Amino acid sequence: MLVIGLGRFGSAVAESLVRMGQEVLAIDEDRALVDRWADELTHVARADTTDDRALRQLGVADFDRAVVAIGTDIEASVLTVLAPAEAGVPDIWAKAITRKHGAILERVGAHHVIYPEYSMGERVAHMLAGGMMDYIEFDDQFSIARTLAPPFTWDKTLAESAPRTKHGVTVVGVKRTGEDFTYARPETAVHRHDHLIVSGPTRSVEKFCNLH
């Protein structure tokens, strides 16, 4: 896996990938960052990330996936995406700070654009405003959330409380304190203090998580 840019976002991605057993080549032009991560990541190299020749010499074309984690310098971000795109890397993820920035990245070759600050801000807002403990929203207005079981589900099976019929959401799983996660079935019983993993249209998930 190739990670270009070792700021907070890039280093977090690279570190997590290594922890999951992935080999990572991380590239940054900042000597201090390269030195900081040299012993933590599989391979770390110092190079001007906007120089396509330098990136090609480092073997960018040999990777199936690349993450361009440069956000604040838009020009550097765009020029950096160009190198793996022109080298034929089939799966390029790029960080953007605005929607316009993201649109430019897509035009020059990014296959996936990530908005970390926006996504995290939206996630925290949902958790603060609703009864959610965790929240993920997809592009097509579909969401998954973790919430405490609302009172109408207590001491009933999912078939009896019927959250899909009554509220338009699907209970994917149930997590009880001190017990393993259980994939939900119609006969799964729900009790007070259980955590439910629910999925469905964003509006429906939001309303369901507020039924407390």
mmCIF file with all atom_site columns, C-alpha atoms in Angstrom:
data_model
loop_
_atom_site.group_PDB
_atom_site.id
_atom_site.type_symbol
_atom_site.label_atom_id
_atom_site.label_alt_id
_atom_site.label_comp_id
_atom_site.label_asym_id
_atom_site.label_entity_id
_atom_site.label_seq_id
_atom_site.pdbx_PDB_ins_code
_atom_site.Cartn_x
_atom_site.Cartn_y
_atom_site.Cartn_z
_atom_site.occupancy
_atom_site.B_iso_or_equiv
_atom_site.pdbx_formal_charge
_atom_site.auth_seq_id
_atom_site.auth_comp_id
_atom_site.auth_asym_id
_atom_site.auth_atom_id
_atom_site.pdbx_PDB_model_num
ATOM 1   C CA . MET A 1 1   ? 0.000   0.000   0.000   1.00 0.00 ? 1   MET A CA 1
ATOM 2   C CA . LEU A 1 2   ? 1.265   3.480   -0.876  1.00 0.00 ? 2   LEU A CA 1
ATOM 3   C CA . VAL A 1 3   ? 0.596   6.439   1.430   1.00 0.00 ? 3   VAL A CA 1
ATOM 4   C CA . ILE A 1 4   ? 1.735   9.876   0.289   1.00 0.00 ? 4   ILE A CA 1
ATOM 5   C CA . GLY A 1 5   ? 1.764   12.517  3.010   1.00 0.00 ? 5   GLY A CA 1
ATOM 6   C CA . LEU A 1 6   ? 2.545   11.862  6.664   1.00 0.00 ? 6   LEU A CA 1
ATOM 7   C CA . GLY A 1 7   ? 0.500   14.538  8.382   1.00 0.00 ? 7   GLY A CA 1
ATOM 8   C CA . ARG A 1 8   ? -2.063  13.573  11.019  1.00 0.00 ? 8   ARG A CA 1
ATOM 9   C CA . PHE A 1 9   ? -4.416  11.879  8.566   1.00 0.00 ? 9   PHE A CA 1
ATOM 10  C CA . GLY A 1 10  ? -1.775  10.134  6.460   1.00 0.00 ? 10  GLY A CA 1
ATOM 11  C CA . SER A 1 11  ? 0.222   8.871   9.422   1.00 0.00 ? 11  SER A CA 1
ATOM 12  C CA . ALA A 1 12  ? -2.961  7.534   11.060  1.00 0.00 ? 12  ALA A CA 1
ATOM 13  C CA . VAL A 1 13  ? -3.879  5.657   7.866   1.00 0.00 ? 13  VAL A CA 1
ATOM 14  C CA . ALA A 1 14  ? -0.346  4.292   7.423   1.00 0.00 ? 14  ALA A CA 1
ATOM 15  C CA . GLU A 1 15  ? -0.023  3.248   11.062  1.00 0.00 ? 15  GLU A CA 1
ATOM 16  C CA . SER A 1 16  ? -3.404  1.489   10.996  1.00 0.00 ? 16  SER A CA 1
ATOM 17  C CA . LEU A 1 17  ? -2.526  -0.365  7.795   1.00 0.00 ? 17  LEU A CA 1
ATOM 18  C CA . VAL A 1 18  ? 0.739   -1.622  9.292   1.00 0.00 ? 18  VAL A CA 1
ATOM 19  C CA . ARG A 1 19  ? -1.108  -2.720  12.416  1.00 0.00 ? 19  ARG A CA 1
ATOM 20  C CA . MET A 1 20  ? -3.432  -4.742  10.161  1.00 0.00 ? 20  MET A CA 1
ATOM 21  C CA . GLY A 1 21  ? -0.469  -6.519  8.609   1.00 0.00 ? 21  GLY A CA 1
ATOM 22  C CA . GLN A 1 22  ? -0.188  -4.480  5.411   1.00 0.00 ? 22  GLN A CA 1
ATOM 23  C CA . GLU A 1 23  ? 3.164   -3.467  3.945   1.00 0.00 ? 23  GLU A CA 1
ATOM 24  C CA . VAL A 1 24  ? 3.257   0.303   3.510   1.00 0.00 ? 24  VAL A CA 1
ATOM 25  C CA . LEU A 1 25  ? 5.508   2.648   1.580   1.00 0.00 ? 25  LEU A CA 1
ATOM 26  C CA . ALA A 1 26  ? 4.999   6.128   3.042   1.00 0.00 ? 26  ALA A CA 1
ATOM 27  C CA . ILE A 1 27  ? 6.390   9.192   1.274   1.00 0.00 ? 27  ILE A CA 1
ATOM 28  C CA . ASP A 1 28  ? 6.730   12.757  2.518   1.00 0.00 ? 28  ASP A CA 1
ATOM 29  C CA . GLU A 1 29  ? 9.031   15.661  1.721   1.00 0.00 ? 29  GLU A CA 1
ATOM 30  C CA . ASP A 1 30  ? 9.336   16.729  5.371   1.00 0.00 ? 30  ASP A CA 1
ATOM 31  C CA . ARG A 1 31  ? 12.529  15.233  6.812   1.00 0.00 ? 31  ARG A CA 1
ATOM 32  C CA . ALA A 1 32  ? 11.232  15.506  10.389  1.00 0.00 ? 32  ALA A CA 1
ATOM 33  C CA . LEU A 1 33  ? 8.122   13.454  9.549   1.00 0.00 ? 33  LEU A CA 1
ATOM 34  C CA . VAL A 1 34  ? 10.144  10.881  7.633   1.00 0.00 ? 34  VAL A CA 1
ATOM 35  C CA . ASP A 1 35  ? 12.509  10.484  10.593  1.00 0.00 ? 35  ASP A CA 1
ATOM 36  C CA . ARG A 1 36  ? 9.560   10.330  13.006  1.00 0.00 ? 36  ARG A CA 1
ATOM 37  C CA . TRP A 1 37  ? 7.924   7.404   11.181  1.00 0.00 ? 37  TRP A CA 1
ATOM 38  C CA . ALA A 1 38  ? 10.986  5.577   9.881   1.00 0.00 ? 38  ALA A CA 1
ATOM 39  C CA . ASP A 1 39  ? 10.907  2.955   12.639  1.00 0.00 ? 39  ASP A CA 1
ATOM 40  C CA . GLU A 1 40  ? 7.106   2.649   12.791  1.00 0.00 ? 40  GLU A CA 1
ATOM 41  C CA . LEU A 1 41  ? 6.197   1.913   9.167   1.00 0.00 ? 41  LEU A CA 1
ATOM 42  C CA . THR A 1 42  ? 7.387   -0.743  6.715   1.00 0.00 ? 42  THR A CA 1
ATOM 43  C CA . HIS A 1 43  ? 9.156   1.660   4.349   1.00 0.00 ? 43  HIS A CA 1
ATOM 44  C CA . VAL A 1 44  ? 9.475   5.449   4.532   1.00 0.00 ? 44  VAL A CA 1
ATOM 45  C CA . ALA A 1 45  ? 11.016  7.659   1.868   1.00 0.00 ? 45  ALA A CA 1
ATOM 46  C CA . ARG A 1 46  ? 11.661  11.377  1.542   1.00 0.00 ? 46  ARG A CA 1
ATOM 47  C CA . ALA A 1 47  ? 10.750  12.944  -1.791  1.00 0.00 ? 47  ALA A CA 1
ATOM 48  C CA . ASP A 1 48  ? 9.010   15.892  -3.381  1.00 0.00 ? 48  ASP A CA 1
ATOM 49  C CA . THR A 1 49  ? 5.558   14.380  -3.776  1.00 0.00 ? 49  THR A CA 1
ATOM 50  C CA . THR A 1 50  ? 4.710   16.745  -6.661  1.00 0.00 ? 50  THR A CA 1
ATOM 51  C CA . ASP A 1 51  ? 7.660   15.444  -8.701  1.00 0.00 ? 51  ASP A CA 1
ATOM 52  C CA . ASP A 1 52  ? 6.274   12.595  -10.800 1.00 0.00 ? 52  ASP A CA 1
ATOM 53  C CA . ARG A 1 53  ? 9.772   11.422  -11.774 1.00 0.00 ? 53  ARG A CA 1
ATOM 54  C CA . ALA A 1 54  ? 10.783  11.072  -8.126  1.00 0.00 ? 54  ALA A CA 1
ATOM 55  C CA . LEU A 1 55  ? 7.624   9.114   -7.343  1.00 0.00 ? 55  LEU A CA 1
ATOM 56  C CA . ARG A 1 56  ? 8.126   6.854   -10.347 1.00 0.00 ? 56  ARG A CA 1
ATOM 57  C CA . GLN A 1 57  ? 11.679  6.109   -9.181  1.00 0.00 ? 57  GLN A CA 1
ATOM 58  C CA . LEU A 1 58  ? 10.206  5.016   -5.846  1.00 0.00 ? 58  LEU A CA 1
ATOM 59  C CA . GLY A 1 59  ? 8.033   2.478   -7.654  1.00 0.00 ? 59  GLY A CA 1
ATOM 60  C CA . VAL A 1 60  ? 4.625   4.150   -7.482  1.00 0.00 ? 60  VAL A CA 1
ATOM 61  C CA . ALA A 1 61  ? 3.497   2.193   -10.544 1.00 0.00 ? 61  ALA A CA 1
ATOM 62  C CA . ASP A 1 62  ? 3.987   -1.103  -8.692  1.00 0.00 ? 62  ASP A CA 1
ATOM 63  C CA . PHE A 1 63  ? 1.148   -0.423  -6.241  1.00 0.00 ? 63  PHE A CA 1
ATOM 64  C CA . ASP A 1 64  ? -2.496  -1.413  -6.647  1.00 0.00 ? 64  ASP A CA 1
ATOM 65  C CA . ARG A 1 65  ? -3.686  1.190   -4.143  1.00 0.00 ? 65  ARG A CA 1
ATOM 66  C CA . ALA A 1 66  ? -2.495  4.649   -3.162  1.00 0.00 ? 66  ALA A CA 1
ATOM 67  C CA . VAL A 1 67  ? -3.655  7.145   -0.558  1.00 0.00 ? 67  VAL A CA 1
ATOM 68  C CA . VAL A 1 68  ? -2.834  10.808  -1.176  1.00 0.00 ? 68  VAL A CA 1
ATOM 69  C CA . ALA A 1 69  ? -3.176  12.321  2.273   1.00 0.00 ? 69  ALA A CA 1
ATOM 70  C CA . ILE A 1 70  ? -2.232  15.909  1.425   1.00 0.00 ? 70  ILE A CA 1
ATOM 71  C CA . GLY A 1 71  ? -5.060  18.312  2.132   1.00 0.00 ? 71  GLY A CA 1
ATOM 72  C CA . THR A 1 72  ? -4.076  21.835  3.066   1.00 0.00 ? 72  THR A CA 1
ATOM 73  C CA . ASP A 1 73  ? -1.885  22.556  0.004   1.00 0.00 ? 73  ASP A CA 1
ATOM 74  C CA . ILE A 1 74  ? -4.397  22.111  -2.800  1.00 0.00 ? 74  ILE A CA 1
ATOM 75  C CA . GLU A 1 75  ? -1.874  22.537  -5.617  1.00 0.00 ? 75  GLU A CA 1
ATOM 76  C CA . ALA A 1 76  ? 0.454   19.939  -4.089  1.00 0.00 ? 76  ALA A CA 1
ATOM 77  C CA . SER A 1 77  ? -2.509  17.626  -3.540  1.00 0.00 ? 77  SER A CA 1
ATOM 78  C CA . VAL A 1 78  ? -3.607  17.826  -7.189  1.00 0.00 ? 78  VAL A CA 1
ATOM 79  C CA . LEU A 1 79  ? -0.095  17.422  -8.593  1.00 0.00 ? 79  LEU A CA 1
ATOM 80  C CA . THR A 1 80  ? 0.547   14.469  -6.274  1.00 0.00 ? 80  THR A CA 1
ATOM 81  C CA . VAL A 1 81  ? -2.599  12.643  -7.424  1.00 0.00 ? 81  VAL A CA 1
ATOM 82  C CA . LEU A 1 82  ? -1.457  13.039  -11.032 1.00 0.00 ? 82  LEU A CA 1
ATOM 83  C CA . ALA A 1 83  ? 1.654   10.874  -10.544 1.00 0.00 ? 83  ALA A CA 1
ATOM 84  C CA . PRO A 1 84  ? -0.045  7.612   -9.468  1.00 0.00 ? 84  PRO A CA 1
ATOM 85  C CA . ALA A 1 85  ? -2.910  8.315   -11.911 1.00 0.00 ? 85  ALA A CA 1
ATOM 86  C CA . GLU A 1 86  ? -0.524  8.644   -14.857 1.00 0.00 ? 86  GLU A CA 1
ATOM 87  C CA . ALA A 1 87  ? 1.415   5.613   -13.621 1.00 0.00 ? 87  ALA A CA 1
ATOM 88  C CA . GLY A 1 88  ? -1.771  3.563   -13.882 1.00 0.00 ? 88  GLY A CA 1
ATOM 89  C CA . VAL A 1 89  ? -2.423  2.869   -10.192 1.00 0.00 ? 89  VAL A CA 1
ATOM 90  C CA . PRO A 1 90  ? -5.930  1.357   -10.342 1.00 0.00 ? 90  PRO A CA 1
ATOM 91  C CA . ASP A 1 91  ? -7.270  2.522   -6.976  1.00 0.00 ? 91  ASP A CA 1
ATOM 92  C CA . ILE A 1 92  ? -6.409  6.026   -5.725  1.00 0.00 ? 92  ILE A CA 1
ATOM 93  C CA . TRP A 1 93  ? -7.852  7.538   -2.553  1.00 0.00 ? 93  TRP A CA 1
ATOM 94  C CA . ALA A 1 94  ? -7.305  11.244  -1.955  1.00 0.00 ? 94  ALA A CA 1
ATOM 95  C CA . LYS A 1 95  ? -8.022  13.606  0.913   1.00 0.00 ? 95  LYS A CA 1
ATOM 96  C CA . ALA A 1 96  ? -9.867  16.850  0.134   1.00 0.00 ? 96  ALA A CA 1
ATOM 97  C CA . ILE A 1 97  ? -10.727 19.854  2.280   1.00 0.00 ? 97  ILE A CA 1
ATOM 98  C CA . THR A 1 98  ? -13.594 21.243  0.175   1.00 0.00 ? 98  THR A CA 1
ATOM 99  C CA . ARG A 1 99  ? -16.095 19.871  -2.344  1.00 0.00 ? 99  ARG A CA 1
ATOM 100 C CA . LYS A 1 100 ? -14.459 21.913  -5.122  1.00 0.00 ? 100 LYS A CA 1
ATOM 101 C CA . HIS A 1 101 ? -11.066 20.501  -4.174  1.00 0.00 ? 101 HIS A CA 1
ATOM 102 C CA . GLY A 1 102 ? -12.560 17.021  -4.280  1.00 0.00 ? 102 GLY A CA 1
ATOM 103 C CA . ALA A 1 103 ? -14.065 17.602  -7.729  1.00 0.00 ? 103 ALA A CA 1
ATOM 104 C CA . ILE A 1 104 ? -10.652 18.630  -9.079  1.00 0.00 ? 104 ILE A CA 1
ATOM 105 C CA . LEU A 1 105 ? -9.036  15.530  -7.568  1.00 0.00 ? 105 LEU A CA 1
ATOM 106 C CA . GLU A 1 106 ? -11.610 13.320  -9.281  1.00 0.00 ? 106 GLU A CA 1
ATOM 107 C CA . ARG A 1 107 ? -10.935 15.008  -12.615 1.00 0.00 ? 107 ARG A CA 1
ATOM 108 C CA . VAL A 1 108 ? -7.178  14.384  -12.404 1.00 0.00 ? 108 VAL A CA 1
ATOM 109 C CA . GLY A 1 109 ? -7.515  10.729  -11.460 1.00 0.00 ? 109 GLY A CA 1
ATOM 110 C CA . ALA A 1 110 ? -8.664  10.090  -7.879  1.00 0.00 ? 110 ALA A CA 1
ATOM 111 C CA . HIS A 1 111 ? -11.121 7.200   -7.686  1.00 0.00 ? 111 HIS A CA 1
ATOM 112 C CA . HIS A 1 112 ? -12.257 7.952   -4.128  1.00 0.00 ? 112 HIS A CA 1
ATOM 113 C CA . VAL A 1 113 ? -12.279 11.347  -2.401  1.00 0.00 ? 113 VAL A CA 1
ATOM 114 C CA . ILE A 1 114 ? -12.264 11.518  1.396   1.00 0.00 ? 114 ILE A CA 1
ATOM 115 C CA . TYR A 1 115 ? -13.407 14.491  3.475   1.00 0.00 ? 115 TYR A CA 1
ATOM 116 C CA . PRO A 1 116 ? -12.097 13.538  6.967   1.00 0.00 ? 116 PRO A CA 1
ATOM 117 C CA . GLU A 1 117 ? -12.986 16.756  8.791   1.00 0.00 ? 117 GLU A CA 1
ATOM 118 C CA . TYR A 1 118 ? -16.478 16.970  7.274   1.00 0.00 ? 118 TYR A CA 1
ATOM 119 C CA . SER A 1 119 ? -17.188 13.283  7.845   1.00 0.00 ? 119 SER A CA 1
ATOM 120 C CA . MET A 1 120 ? -16.029 13.390  11.450  1.00 0.00 ? 120 MET A CA 1
ATOM 121 C CA . GLY A 1 121 ? -17.920 16.617  12.129  1.00 0.00 ? 121 GLY A CA 1
ATOM 122 C CA . GLU A 1 122 ? -21.125 15.130  10.722  1.00 0.00 ? 122 GLU A CA 1
ATOM 123 C CA . ARG A 1 123 ? -20.609 11.936  12.710  1.00 0.00 ? 123 ARG A CA 1
ATOM 124 C CA . VAL A 1 124 ? -20.059 13.798  15.989  1.00 0.00 ? 124 VAL A CA 1
ATOM 125 C CA . ALA A 1 125 ? -23.096 16.036  15.333  1.00 0.00 ? 125 ALA A CA 1
ATOM 126 C CA . HIS A 1 126 ? -25.318 12.984  14.907  1.00 0.00 ? 126 HIS A CA 1
ATOM 127 C CA . MET A 1 127 ? -23.948 11.440  18.069  1.00 0.00 ? 127 MET A CA 1
ATOM 128 C CA . LEU A 1 128 ? -24.480 14.668  20.033  1.00 0.00 ? 128 LEU A CA 1
ATOM 129 C CA . ALA A 1 129 ? -27.967 15.417  18.726  1.00 0.00 ? 129 ALA A CA 1
ATOM 130 C CA . GLY A 1 130 ? -29.366 11.902  18.721  1.00 0.00 ? 130 GLY A CA 1
ATOM 131 C CA . GLY A 1 131 ? -29.227 8.749   20.772  1.00 0.00 ? 131 GLY A CA 1
ATOM 132 C CA . MET A 1 132 ? -26.321 7.326   18.787  1.00 0.00 ? 132 MET A CA 1
ATOM 133 C CA . MET A 1 133 ? -23.068 5.888   20.089  1.00 0.00 ? 133 MET A CA 1
ATOM 134 C CA . ASP A 1 134 ? -21.599 5.527   16.619  1.00 0.00 ? 134 ASP A CA 1
ATOM 135 C CA . TYR A 1 135 ? -22.736 6.528   13.156  1.00 0.00 ? 135 TYR A CA 1
ATOM 136 C CA . ILE A 1 136 ? -21.763 6.028   9.504   1.00 0.00 ? 136 ILE A CA 1
ATOM 137 C CA . GLU A 1 137 ? -23.583 7.636   6.579   1.00 0.00 ? 137 GLU A CA 1
ATOM 138 C CA . PHE A 1 138 ? -23.101 6.512   2.973   1.00 0.00 ? 138 PHE A CA 1
ATOM 139 C CA . ASP A 1 139 ? -23.441 8.619   -0.168  1.00 0.00 ? 139 ASP A CA 1
ATOM 140 C CA . ASP A 1 140 ? -26.874 7.266   -1.057  1.00 0.00 ? 140 ASP A CA 1
ATOM 141 C CA . GLN A 1 141 ? -28.594 8.485   2.146   1.00 0.00 ? 141 GLN A CA 1
ATOM 142 C CA . PHE A 1 142 ? -28.158 5.102   3.808   1.00 0.00 ? 142 PHE A CA 1
ATOM 143 C CA . SER A 1 143 ? -26.794 4.910   7.366   1.00 0.00 ? 143 SER A CA 1
ATOM 144 C CA . ILE A 1 144 ? -25.653 2.469   10.011  1.00 0.00 ? 144 ILE A CA 1
ATOM 145 C CA . ALA A 1 145 ? -25.732 3.404   13.697  1.00 0.00 ? 145 ALA A CA 1
ATOM 146 C CA . ARG A 1 146 ? -25.218 1.919   17.139  1.00 0.00 ? 146 ARG A CA 1
ATOM 147 C CA . THR A 1 147 ? -27.769 2.912   19.758  1.00 0.00 ? 147 THR A CA 1
ATOM 148 C CA . LEU A 1 148 ? -29.296 1.764   23.041  1.00 0.00 ? 148 LEU A CA 1
ATOM 149 C CA . ALA A 1 149 ? -32.371 -0.395  22.572  1.00 0.00 ? 149 ALA A CA 1
ATOM 150 C CA . PRO A 1 150 ? -35.479 1.849   22.779  1.00 0.00 ? 150 PRO A CA 1
ATOM 151 C CA . PRO A 1 151 ? -38.125 0.892   25.362  1.00 0.00 ? 151 PRO A CA 1
ATOM 152 C CA . PHE A 1 152 ? -40.597 -0.600  22.865  1.00 0.00 ? 152 PHE A CA 1
ATOM 153 C CA . THR A 1 153 ? -38.058 -3.374  22.082  1.00 0.00 ? 153 THR A CA 1
ATOM 154 C CA . TRP A 1 154 ? -37.330 -4.425  25.683  1.00 0.00 ? 154 TRP A CA 1
ATOM 155 C CA . ASP A 1 155 ? -38.070 -8.033  26.623  1.00 0.00 ? 155 ASP A CA 1
ATOM 156 C CA . LYS A 1 156 ? -39.407 -8.825  23.168  1.00 0.00 ? 156 LYS A CA 1
ATOM 157 C CA . THR A 1 157 ? -38.072 -10.624 20.137  1.00 0.00 ? 157 THR A CA 1
ATOM 158 C CA . LEU A 1 158 ? -37.398 -8.562  17.017  1.00 0.00 ? 158 LEU A CA 1
ATOM 159 C CA . ALA A 1 159 ? -40.337 -10.303 15.378  1.00 0.00 ? 159 ALA A CA 1
ATOM 160 C CA . GLU A 1 160 ? -42.582 -9.004  18.190  1.00 0.00 ? 160 GLU A CA 1
ATOM 161 C CA . SER A 1 161 ? -41.264 -5.423  18.296  1.00 0.00 ? 161 SER A CA 1
ATOM 162 C CA . ALA A 1 162 ? -41.011 -5.248  14.454  1.00 0.00 ? 162 ALA A CA 1
ATOM 163 C CA . PRO A 1 163 ? -38.659 -2.257  14.058  1.00 0.00 ? 163 PRO A CA 1
ATOM 164 C CA . ARG A 1 164 ? -38.523 -2.709  10.279  1.00 0.00 ? 164 ARG A CA 1
ATOM 165 C CA . THR A 1 165 ? -42.295 -2.648  9.880   1.00 0.00 ? 165 THR A CA 1
ATOM 166 C CA . LYS A 1 166 ? -42.905 0.147   12.384  1.00 0.00 ? 166 LYS A CA 1
ATOM 167 C CA . HIS A 1 167 ? -39.859 2.359   11.836  1.00 0.00 ? 167 HIS A CA 1
ATOM 168 C CA . GLY A 1 168 ? -38.267 1.367   8.528   1.00 0.00 ? 168 GLY A CA 1
ATOM 169 C CA . VAL A 1 169 ? -34.939 0.205   9.950   1.00 0.00 ? 169 VAL A CA 1
ATOM 170 C CA . THR A 1 170 ? -33.244 -3.172  10.069  1.00 0.00 ? 170 THR A CA 1
ATOM 171 C CA . VAL A 1 171 ? -31.610 -4.382  13.271  1.00 0.00 ? 171 VAL A CA 1
ATOM 172 C CA . VAL A 1 172 ? -28.365 -5.947  12.059  1.00 0.00 ? 172 VAL A CA 1
ATOM 173 C CA . GLY A 1 173 ? -27.071 -7.110  15.410  1.00 0.00 ? 173 GLY A CA 1
ATOM 174 C CA . VAL A 1 174 ? -27.374 -6.976  19.200  1.00 0.00 ? 174 VAL A CA 1
ATOM 175 C CA . LYS A 1 175 ? -24.550 -6.428  21.675  1.00 0.00 ? 175 LYS A CA 1
ATOM 176 C CA . ARG A 1 176 ? -25.165 -7.222  25.333  1.00 0.00 ? 176 ARG A CA 1
ATOM 177 C CA . THR A 1 177 ? -22.722 -6.189  28.071  1.00 0.00 ? 177 THR A CA 1
ATOM 178 C CA . GLY A 1 178 ? -20.268 -8.993  28.764  1.00 0.00 ? 178 GLY A CA 1
ATOM 179 C CA . GLU A 1 179 ? -21.433 -11.051 25.795  1.00 0.00 ? 179 GLU A CA 1
ATOM 180 C CA . ASP A 1 180 ? -20.347 -11.429 22.182  1.00 0.00 ? 180 ASP A CA 1
ATOM 181 C CA . PHE A 1 181 ? -21.999 -9.553  19.337  1.00 0.00 ? 181 PHE A CA 1
ATOM 182 C CA . THR A 1 182 ? -25.015 -11.467 17.976  1.00 0.00 ? 182 THR A CA 1
ATOM 183 C CA . TYR A 1 183 ? -26.305 -11.186 14.421  1.00 0.00 ? 183 TYR A CA 1
ATOM 184 C CA . ALA A 1 184 ? -29.974 -10.352 14.617  1.00 0.00 ? 184 ALA A CA 1
ATOM 185 C CA . ARG A 1 185 ? -32.682 -12.860 13.691  1.00 0.00 ? 185 ARG A CA 1
ATOM 186 C CA . PRO A 1 186 ? -36.467 -12.565 14.088  1.00 0.00 ? 186 PRO A CA 1
ATOM 187 C CA . GLU A 1 187 ? -36.273 -14.685 17.265  1.00 0.00 ? 187 GLU A CA 1
ATOM 188 C CA . THR A 1 188 ? -33.472 -12.576 18.798  1.00 0.00 ? 188 THR A CA 1
ATOM 189 C CA . ALA A 1 189 ? -34.606 -11.181 22.152  1.00 0.00 ? 189 ALA A CA 1
ATOM 190 C CA . VAL A 1 190 ? -33.758 -7.609  23.119  1.00 0.00 ? 190 VAL A CA 1
ATOM 191 C CA . HIS A 1 191 ? -33.380 -6.383  26.688  1.00 0.00 ? 191 HIS A CA 1
ATOM 192 C CA . ARG A 1 192 ? -32.904 -3.068  28.410  1.00 0.00 ? 192 ARG A CA 1
ATOM 193 C CA . HIS A 1 193 ? -29.294 -1.763  28.104  1.00 0.00 ? 193 HIS A CA 1
ATOM 194 C CA . ASP A 1 194 ? -28.652 -3.814  24.953  1.00 0.00 ? 194 ASP A CA 1
ATOM 195 C CA . HIS A 1 195 ? -26.901 -2.022  22.108  1.00 0.00 ? 195 HIS A CA 1
ATOM 196 C CA . LEU A 1 196 ? -28.502 -2.360  18.683  1.00 0.00 ? 196 LEU A CA 1
ATOM 197 C CA . ILE A 1 197 ? -26.740 -2.010  15.338  1.00 0.00 ? 197 ILE A CA 1
ATOM 198 C CA . VAL A 1 198 ? -29.352 -0.620  12.963  1.00 0.00 ? 198 VAL A CA 1
ATOM 199 C CA . SER A 1 199 ? -29.301 0.220   9.264   1.00 0.00 ? 199 SER A CA 1
ATOM 200 C CA . GLY A 1 200 ? -31.656 1.928   6.846   1.00 0.00 ? 200 GLY A CA 1
ATOM 201 C CA . PRO A 1 201 ? -32.465 5.266   5.216   1.00 0.00 ? 201 PRO A CA 1
ATOM 202 C CA . THR A 1 202 ? -30.710 8.056   7.107   1.00 0.00 ? 202 THR A CA 1
ATOM 203 C CA . ARG A 1 203 ? -33.931 9.794   8.213   1.00 0.00 ? 203 ARG A CA 1
ATOM 204 C CA . SER A 1 204 ? -35.384 6.536   9.518   1.00 0.00 ? 204 SER A CA 1
ATOM 205 C CA . VAL A 1 205 ? -32.211 5.649   11.415  1.00 0.00 ? 205 VAL A CA 1
ATOM 206 C CA . GLU A 1 206 ? -32.095 9.120   12.982  1.00 0.00 ? 206 GLU A CA 1
ATOM 207 C CA . LYS A 1 207 ? -35.714 8.883   14.145  1.00 0.00 ? 207 LYS A CA 1
ATOM 208 C CA . PHE A 1 208 ? -35.268 5.352   15.503  1.00 0.00 ? 208 PHE A CA 1
ATOM 209 C CA . CYS A 1 209 ? -32.192 6.358   17.525  1.00 0.00 ? 209 CYS A CA 1
ATOM 210 C CA . ASN A 1 210 ? -34.200 9.144   19.153  1.00 0.00 ? 210 ASN A CA 1
ATOM 211 C CA . LEU A 1 211 ? -36.914 6.799   20.491  1.00 0.00 ? 211 LEU A CA 1
ATOM 212 C CA . HIS A 1 212 ? -35.700 7.012   24.095  1.00 0.00 ? 212 HIS A CA 1
#
